[in-house]
Amino acid sequence: MNERKSLSANERIFRFNRETFGGTETFTYLGDGELGGKARGLALIQEAILPLLAARPLPSVSVYVPNLLVVTTRFFDLFLENNGLSCAALAGQSDDRIAHRVQKAELPPELVGDLRAFASKIHSPLAVRSSSLLEDQAQAPFAGVYETKMIPNNQPDLDSRFNRLVEAVKFVWASTFFKKATTYMASVGRSPEEEKMAVIVQEIAGQRHGDRFYPNISGVARSCNFFPFGHAAFDDGIVNLALGLGKTIVDGSRVWSYSPAFPGTDPPFATARDLLEQTQTDFWAVNMGKPPAHDPIRETEYLVQCGLADADYDDTLALAASTYDAENDRIRMGTGTAGPRVLDFAPLRRANVLPFNEALDDVIDRCREASGGHVEIEFAVNFENRPRPCADISLLQVRPIALRREPADIRESDLSGPGVLLASERVLGYGVIDTLRDIVYLRPESFDFRHSRQMAEEIEAVNARLVGQQRPYLLIGFGRWGSTEPSLGIPVAWGQISGARVIVESSLPGKDIDLSQGYHFFHNISSLGVGYFSHKPGDPYAIDWDWLAGRRLVSETRFVRHVEAESCLKVVMDAGKKLGVILK
């Protein structure tokens, strides 16, 4: 009989038993250590939220947590101890060297048999994910800091499946010491010695289509909306949807955003052509076909990036796409006609084929009630016809959002005048910051998205210097900070700009990029209280580039300038009013 882990009176989480494990258990664990933040969020969903949703079921929609196993922090400790690994032993090494060293280390003997028994029963694709002690906390959530490895788990022999699973677990353990993680820890005043890594091994919520395995939809939902459009308000929330695996959303690539309170309202696009050009054009899937070259230290080893033509072939766009009518420059809902596909999810949001939005809205409300505050939820959706359309919503993560709402005295009349460096009507943050003299910005005259990776490296060098001097700064750039898609912005990890106290996203004329909210990057910003300004070419308040050019130059590279103001800037923000201003 499975042994229960004593967590609370309501949690039904069982110790893994290789003699009785059948492969259908919802939530099991290995070891006597901690489950970690992400796993505890899943336990909250399983035990406190799903029963509430079951009490008010919706037709043709089911909500569940995919089956999972947690390798607790006890095995992380044993792994490091047995192999002579530590923060000090790995310090200063590159991510690749750390990953290689960890891969060569031996698994704790206590873990080998149980993990092999697990692999013998499970044949579906698996996501191997981090669940560290410090992860998913309200004040410093560590969102997107650690790595995830997805594996097809479809090899016919147990040895191969077991070996790939072990490599994935080691890869997640190794990411505890990667540069992205250690720099983030330093930025929030935590030490790597404080961290311990549990690992979640979870069945991927998806379906197989030939050599591709992926969900119809991945999504991130927030119970609050920092940049509402149309009639939506702050508390109406925001949902980001993407075709395929959630990597598209996590990477800050093109997704579709809408408010669940107004599911039929589209973001403000000037023309149908603009909408076509700024929506998702490719997606991620697990590669179920010919094995790739063996590369256990690469996150995307078993992933493949596909185009919309592949999804059309797989017949997975019926509820996700509309079609562009070039002759009339309009968007036609659905995929019943020929033409370029537009991932606006209009059939799902507008046609009422399924009560999807109602179910999602209910999930958001229940998670917020159970958490006692605003939350961010990751989920996946699969559609089936049995015999009528049905939706399975898989809940993958819930984390709290910490909101800092100090009052700020700001009016529209304060947003213009000779003393204003920049102002915006789309602001994230509250209160006053008056301790910044350093300004780091991308030079508009030399900016080119083709060189965004070099820009990230140049910014990282300035950030490291300023962090070492304990000098927080204002950061100004173009496109989305943190996007891994070069055409959308600057692919920085949080640790590369960790010293920024206020961040500005601007757009160049003819290159208007959607706002970045809803991703791991912006979850960290809101939780850490970093100010954020969005500025677009058509806004009534221009950035005073001439003033910036006249400040004392501290350093300059091909794309980045670091200047110092004569006195501290004054930043005033009130996200409730959607107003913010930076005064010279």
Short mmCIF file of N, CA, C and O in Angstrom, two decimals, residues 217-284:
data_model
loop_
_atom_site.label_atom_id
_atom_site.label_comp_id
_atom_site.label_asym_id
_atom_site.label_seq_id
_atom_site.Cartn_x
_atom_site.Cartn_y
_atom_site.Cartn_z
N ILE A 217 -3.21 23.72 -27.58
CA ILE A 217 -2.96 25.07 -27.06
C ILE A 217 -2.12 24.97 -25.80
O ILE A 217 -2.32 24.09 -24.96
N SER A 218 -1.17 25.88 -25.66
CA SER A 218 -0.54 26.16 -24.37
C SER A 218 -0.92 27.57 -23.97
O SER A 218 -1.13 28.44 -24.83
N GLY A 219 -1.00 27.79 -22.67
CA GLY A 219 -1.44 29.11 -22.25
C GLY A 219 -0.87 29.52 -20.91
O GLY A 219 -0.45 28.69 -20.10
N VAL A 220 -0.87 30.83 -20.69
CA VAL A 220 -0.57 31.44 -19.39
C VAL A 220 -1.70 32.41 -19.10
O VAL A 220 -2.04 33.24 -19.94
N ALA A 221 -2.29 32.28 -17.92
CA ALA A 221 -3.38 33.17 -17.51
C ALA A 221 -2.97 33.90 -16.24
O ALA A 221 -2.40 33.30 -15.32
N ARG A 222 -3.25 35.19 -16.21
CA ARG A 222 -3.03 35.99 -15.01
C ARG A 222 -4.37 36.52 -14.53
O ARG A 222 -5.22 36.90 -15.33
N SER A 223 -4.53 36.59 -13.22
CA SER A 223 -5.77 37.13 -12.67
C SER A 223 -5.78 38.65 -12.68
O SER A 223 -6.80 39.27 -12.37
N CYS A 224 -4.66 39.27 -13.05
CA CYS A 224 -4.61 40.73 -13.18
C CYS A 224 -4.03 41.09 -14.54
O CYS A 224 -3.31 40.30 -15.15
N ASN A 225 -4.34 42.28 -15.01
CA ASN A 225 -3.94 42.72 -16.35
C ASN A 225 -3.31 44.10 -16.23
O ASN A 225 -4.01 45.09 -15.99
N PHE A 226 -1.99 44.15 -16.37
CA PHE A 226 -1.29 45.41 -16.19
C PHE A 226 -1.53 46.39 -17.33
O PHE A 226 -1.38 47.59 -17.17
N PHE A 227 -1.88 45.88 -18.51
CA PHE A 227 -2.07 46.74 -19.68
C PHE A 227 -3.37 46.39 -20.38
O PHE A 227 -3.37 45.87 -21.50
N PRO A 228 -4.51 46.63 -19.74
CA PRO A 228 -5.79 46.26 -20.36
C PRO A 228 -6.09 47.11 -21.59
O PRO A 228 -5.68 48.27 -21.68
N PHE A 229 -6.78 46.50 -22.56
CA PHE A 229 -7.22 47.23 -23.74
C PHE A 229 -8.72 47.02 -23.90
O PHE A 229 -9.32 46.14 -23.29
N GLY A 230 -9.34 47.85 -24.74
CA GLY A 230 -10.79 47.78 -24.90
C GLY A 230 -11.48 48.17 -23.60
O GLY A 230 -11.12 49.15 -22.95
N HIS A 231 -12.47 47.37 -23.20
CA HIS A 231 -13.22 47.66 -21.98
C HIS A 231 -12.66 46.92 -20.76
O HIS A 231 -13.22 47.02 -19.66
N ALA A 232 -11.60 46.18 -20.92
CA ALA A 232 -11.05 45.37 -19.83
C ALA A 232 -10.43 46.26 -18.76
O ALA A 232 -9.94 47.35 -19.03
N ALA A 233 -10.47 45.76 -17.52
CA ALA A 233 -9.87 46.45 -16.38
C ALA A 233 -8.78 45.58 -15.75
O ALA A 233 -8.60 44.42 -16.12
N PHE A 234 -8.09 46.15 -14.80
CA PHE A 234 -6.96 45.48 -14.16
C PHE A 234 -7.35 44.10 -13.63
O PHE A 234 -6.65 43.11 -13.85
N ASP A 235 -8.46 44.02 -12.91
CA ASP A 235 -8.86 42.77 -12.27
C ASP A 235 -9.56 41.80 -13.21
O ASP A 235 -9.96 40.71 -12.77
N ASP A 236 -9.70 42.14 -14.48
CA ASP A 236 -10.32 41.23 -15.45
C ASP A 236 -9.34 40.16 -15.93
O ASP A 236 -9.75 39.18 -16.54
N GLY A 237 -8.06 40.35 -15.68
CA GLY A 237 -7.08 39.33 -16.04
C GLY A 237 -6.67 39.38 -17.49
O GLY A 237 -7.17 40.17 -18.30
N ILE A 238 -5.73 38.51 -17.83
CA ILE A 238 -5.19 38.43 -19.18
C ILE A 238 -4.81 36.97 -19.46
O ILE A 238 -4.35 36.26 -18.57
N VAL A 239 -5.04 36.53 -20.69
CA VAL A 239 -4.70 35.17 -21.10
C VAL A 239 -3.83 35.24 -22.35
O VAL A 239 -4.14 35.99 -23.28
N ASN A 240 -2.73 34.49 -22.36
CA ASN A 240 -1.87 34.36 -23.54
C ASN A 240 -1.99 32.94 -24.06
O ASN A 240 -1.82 31.98 -23.30
N LEU A 241 -2.29 32.80 -25.35
CA LEU A 241 -2.48 31.49 -25.96
C LEU A 241 -1.48 31.29 -27.09
O LEU A 241 -1.15 32.22 -27.83
N ALA A 242 -1.02 30.04 -27.23
CA ALA A 242 -0.12 29.69 -28.33
C ALA A 242 -0.41 28.26 -28.76
O ALA A 242 -0.84 27.42 -27.95
N LEU A 243 -0.19 27.99 -30.02
CA LEU A 243 -0.25 26.63 -30.54
C LEU A 243 0.98 25.87 -30.09
O LEU A 243 2.09 26.40 -30.09
N GLY A 244 0.82 24.57 -29.71
CA GLY A 244 1.97 23.74 -29.40
C GLY A 244 2.45 23.88 -27.97
O GLY A 244 1.72 24.36 -27.09
N LEU A 245 3.69 23.47 -27.73
CA LEU A 245 4.27 23.50 -26.39
C LEU A 245 4.41 24.93 -25.87
O LEU A 245 4.55 25.89 -26.65
N GLY A 246 4.43 25.05 -24.54
CA GLY A 246 4.47 26.37 -23.92
C GLY A 246 5.78 27.10 -24.06
O GLY A 246 5.88 28.26 -23.64
N LYS A 247 6.78 26.50 -24.67
CA LYS A 247 8.07 27.18 -24.87
C LYS A 247 7.88 28.47 -25.66
O LYS A 247 8.62 29.44 -25.44
N THR A 248 6.91 28.50 -26.57
CA THR A 248 6.65 29.72 -27.34
C THR A 248 6.33 30.88 -26.42
O THR A 248 6.82 32.00 -26.61
N ILE A 249 5.52 30.64 -25.40
CA ILE A 249 5.14 31.69 -24.46
C ILE A 249 6.30 32.05 -23.55
O ILE A 249 6.62 33.22 -23.35
N VAL A 250 6.95 31.03 -22.99
CA VAL A 250 8.06 31.25 -22.07
C VAL A 250 9.17 32.05 -22.73
O VAL A 250 9.80 32.91 -22.10
N ASP A 251 9.41 31.81 -24.01
CA ASP A 251 10.49 32.50 -24.73
C ASP A 251 10.12 33.92 -25.15
O ASP A 251 10.94 34.62 -25.74
N GLY A 252 8.88 34.33 -24.88
CA GLY A 252 8.48 35.68 -25.27
C GLY A 252 8.29 35.86 -26.75
O GLY A 252 8.47 36.95 -27.30
N SER A 253 7.89 34.79 -27.44
CA SER A 253 7.62 34.87 -28.88
C SER A 253 6.19 35.33 -29.12
O SER A 253 5.47 35.68 -28.19
N ARG A 254 5.76 35.30 -30.38
CA ARG A 254 4.43 35.80 -30.72
C ARG A 254 3.34 34.89 -30.15
O ARG A 254 3.35 33.68 -30.36
N VAL A 255 2.40 35.48 -29.42
CA VAL A 255 1.25 34.76 -28.87
C VAL A 255 0.01 35.62 -29.04
O VAL A 255 0.08 36.77 -29.47
N TRP A 256 -1.15 35.06 -28.70
CA TRP A 256 -2.40 35.82 -28.76
C TRP A 256 -2.84 36.16 -27.34
O TRP A 256 -2.86 35.29 -26.46
N SER A 257 -3.17 37.42 -27.09
CA SER A 257 -3.58 37.88 -25.77
C SER A 257 -5.02 38.37 -25.81
O SER A 257 -5.44 39.03 -26.76
N TYR A 258 -5.76 38.07 -24.74
CA TYR A 258 -7.13 38.57 -24.62
C TYR A 258 -7.54 38.56 -23.15
O TYR A 258 -6.93 37.87 -22.32
N SER A 259 -8.58 39.31 -22.83
CA SER A 259 -9.12 39.31 -21.47
C SER A 259 -10.25 38.31 -21.39
O SER A 259 -11.17 38.34 -22.22
N PRO A 260 -10.25 37.40 -20.39
CA PRO A 260 -11.34 36.44 -20.28
C PRO A 260 -12.68 37.09 -19.99
O PRO A 260 -13.73 36.47 -20.22
N ALA A 261 -12.67 38.34 -19.52
CA ALA A 261 -13.93 39.06 -19.31
C ALA A 261 -14.53 39.54 -20.62
O ALA A 261 -15.74 39.76 -20.72
N PHE A 262 -13.70 39.69 -21.65
CA PHE A 262 -14.15 40.15 -22.97
C PHE A 262 -13.48 39.29 -24.04
O PHE A 262 -12.62 39.77 -24.79
N PRO A 263 -13.85 38.01 -24.12
CA PRO A 263 -13.13 37.09 -25.02
C PRO A 263 -13.23 37.44 -26.49
O PRO A 263 -12.40 37.01 -27.28
N GLY A 264 -14.24 38.22 -26.88
CA GLY A 264 -14.39 38.56 -28.29
C GLY A 264 -13.62 39.78 -28.72
O GLY A 264 -13.59 40.12 -29.91
N THR A 265 -12.97 40.48 -27.78
CA THR A 265 -12.24 41.70 -28.09
C THR A 265 -10.81 41.37 -28.50
O THR A 265 -10.07 40.72 -27.77
N ASP A 266 -10.42 41.84 -29.68
CA ASP A 266 -9.07 41.60 -30.19
C ASP A 266 -8.13 42.73 -29.77
O ASP A 266 -8.57 43.86 -29.56
N PRO A 267 -6.84 42.44 -29.67
CA PRO A 267 -5.87 43.52 -29.44
C PRO A 267 -5.95 44.54 -30.57
O PRO A 267 -6.39 44.22 -31.68
N PRO A 268 -5.53 45.76 -30.31
CA PRO A 268 -5.66 46.82 -31.31
C PRO A 268 -4.64 46.71 -32.44
O PRO A 268 -3.51 47.18 -32.33
N PHE A 269 -5.04 46.08 -33.55
CA PHE A 269 -4.22 46.05 -34.77
C PHE A 269 -4.79 47.04 -35.77
O PHE A 269 -6.01 47.19 -35.91
N ALA A 270 -3.90 47.73 -36.49
CA ALA A 270 -4.35 48.75 -37.43
C ALA A 270 -5.10 48.15 -38.60
O ALA A 270 -6.14 48.65 -39.03
N THR A 271 -4.58 47.04 -39.15
CA THR A 271 -5.20 46.41 -40.31
C THR A 271 -5.14 44.89 -40.14
O THR A 271 -4.41 44.36 -39.29
N ALA A 272 -5.92 44.20 -40.98
CA ALA A 272 -5.88 42.74 -40.96
C ALA A 272 -4.49 42.24 -41.34
O ALA A 272 -4.03 41.22 -40.82
N ARG A 273 -3.83 42.95 -42.24
CA ARG A 273 -2.49 42.56 -42.64
C ARG A 273 -1.52 42.64 -41.47
O ARG A 273 -0.65 41.77 -41.29
N ASP A 274 -1.66 43.68 -40.65
CA ASP A 274 -0.82 43.81 -39.47
C ASP A 274 -1.03 42.63 -38.52
O ASP A 274 -0.08 42.09 -37.95
N LEU A 275 -2.28 42.24 -38.37
CA LEU A 275 -2.59 41.11 -37.50
C LEU A 275 -1.92 39.84 -38.00
O LEU A 275 -1.32 39.08 -37.25
N LEU A 276 -1.99 39.62 -39.31
CA LEU A 276 -1.36 38.45 -39.91
C LEU A 276 0.14 38.43 -39.63
O LEU A 276 0.72 37.39 -39.31
N GLU A 277 0.78 39.58 -39.73
CA GLU A 277 2.23 39.66 -39.61
C GLU A 277 2.72 39.57 -38.17
O GLU A 277 3.89 39.27 -37.92
N GLN A 278 1.84 39.82 -37.20
CA GLN A 278 2.28 39.87 -35.81
C GLN A 278 1.74 38.73 -34.96
O GLN A 278 1.86 38.76 -33.74
N THR A 279 1.13 37.72 -35.58
CA THR A 279 0.68 36.56 -34.83
C THR A 279 1.62 35.39 -35.05
O THR A 279 2.49 35.41 -35.94
N GLN A 280 1.44 34.34 -34.27
CA GLN A 280 2.34 33.19 -34.25
C GLN A 280 2.44 32.51 -35.61
O GLN A 280 1.45 32.27 -36.28
N THR A 281 3.67 32.19 -36.02
CA THR A 281 3.89 31.56 -37.32
C THR A 281 4.54 30.18 -37.22
O THR A 281 4.64 29.47 -38.21
N ASP A 282 5.03 29.81 -36.04
CA ASP A 282 5.60 28.47 -35.87
C ASP A 282 5.33 28.01 -34.45
O ASP A 282 4.86 28.77 -33.60
N PHE A 283 5.60 26.74 -34.18
CA PHE A 283 5.31 26.19 -32.86
C PHE A 283 6.30 25.09 -32.53
O PHE A 283 6.98 24.54 -33.40
N TRP A 284 6.35 24.74 -31.23
CA TRP A 284 7.26 23.71 -30.74
C TRP A 284 6.49 22.41 -30.48
O TRP A 284 5.36 22.42 -30.01
#
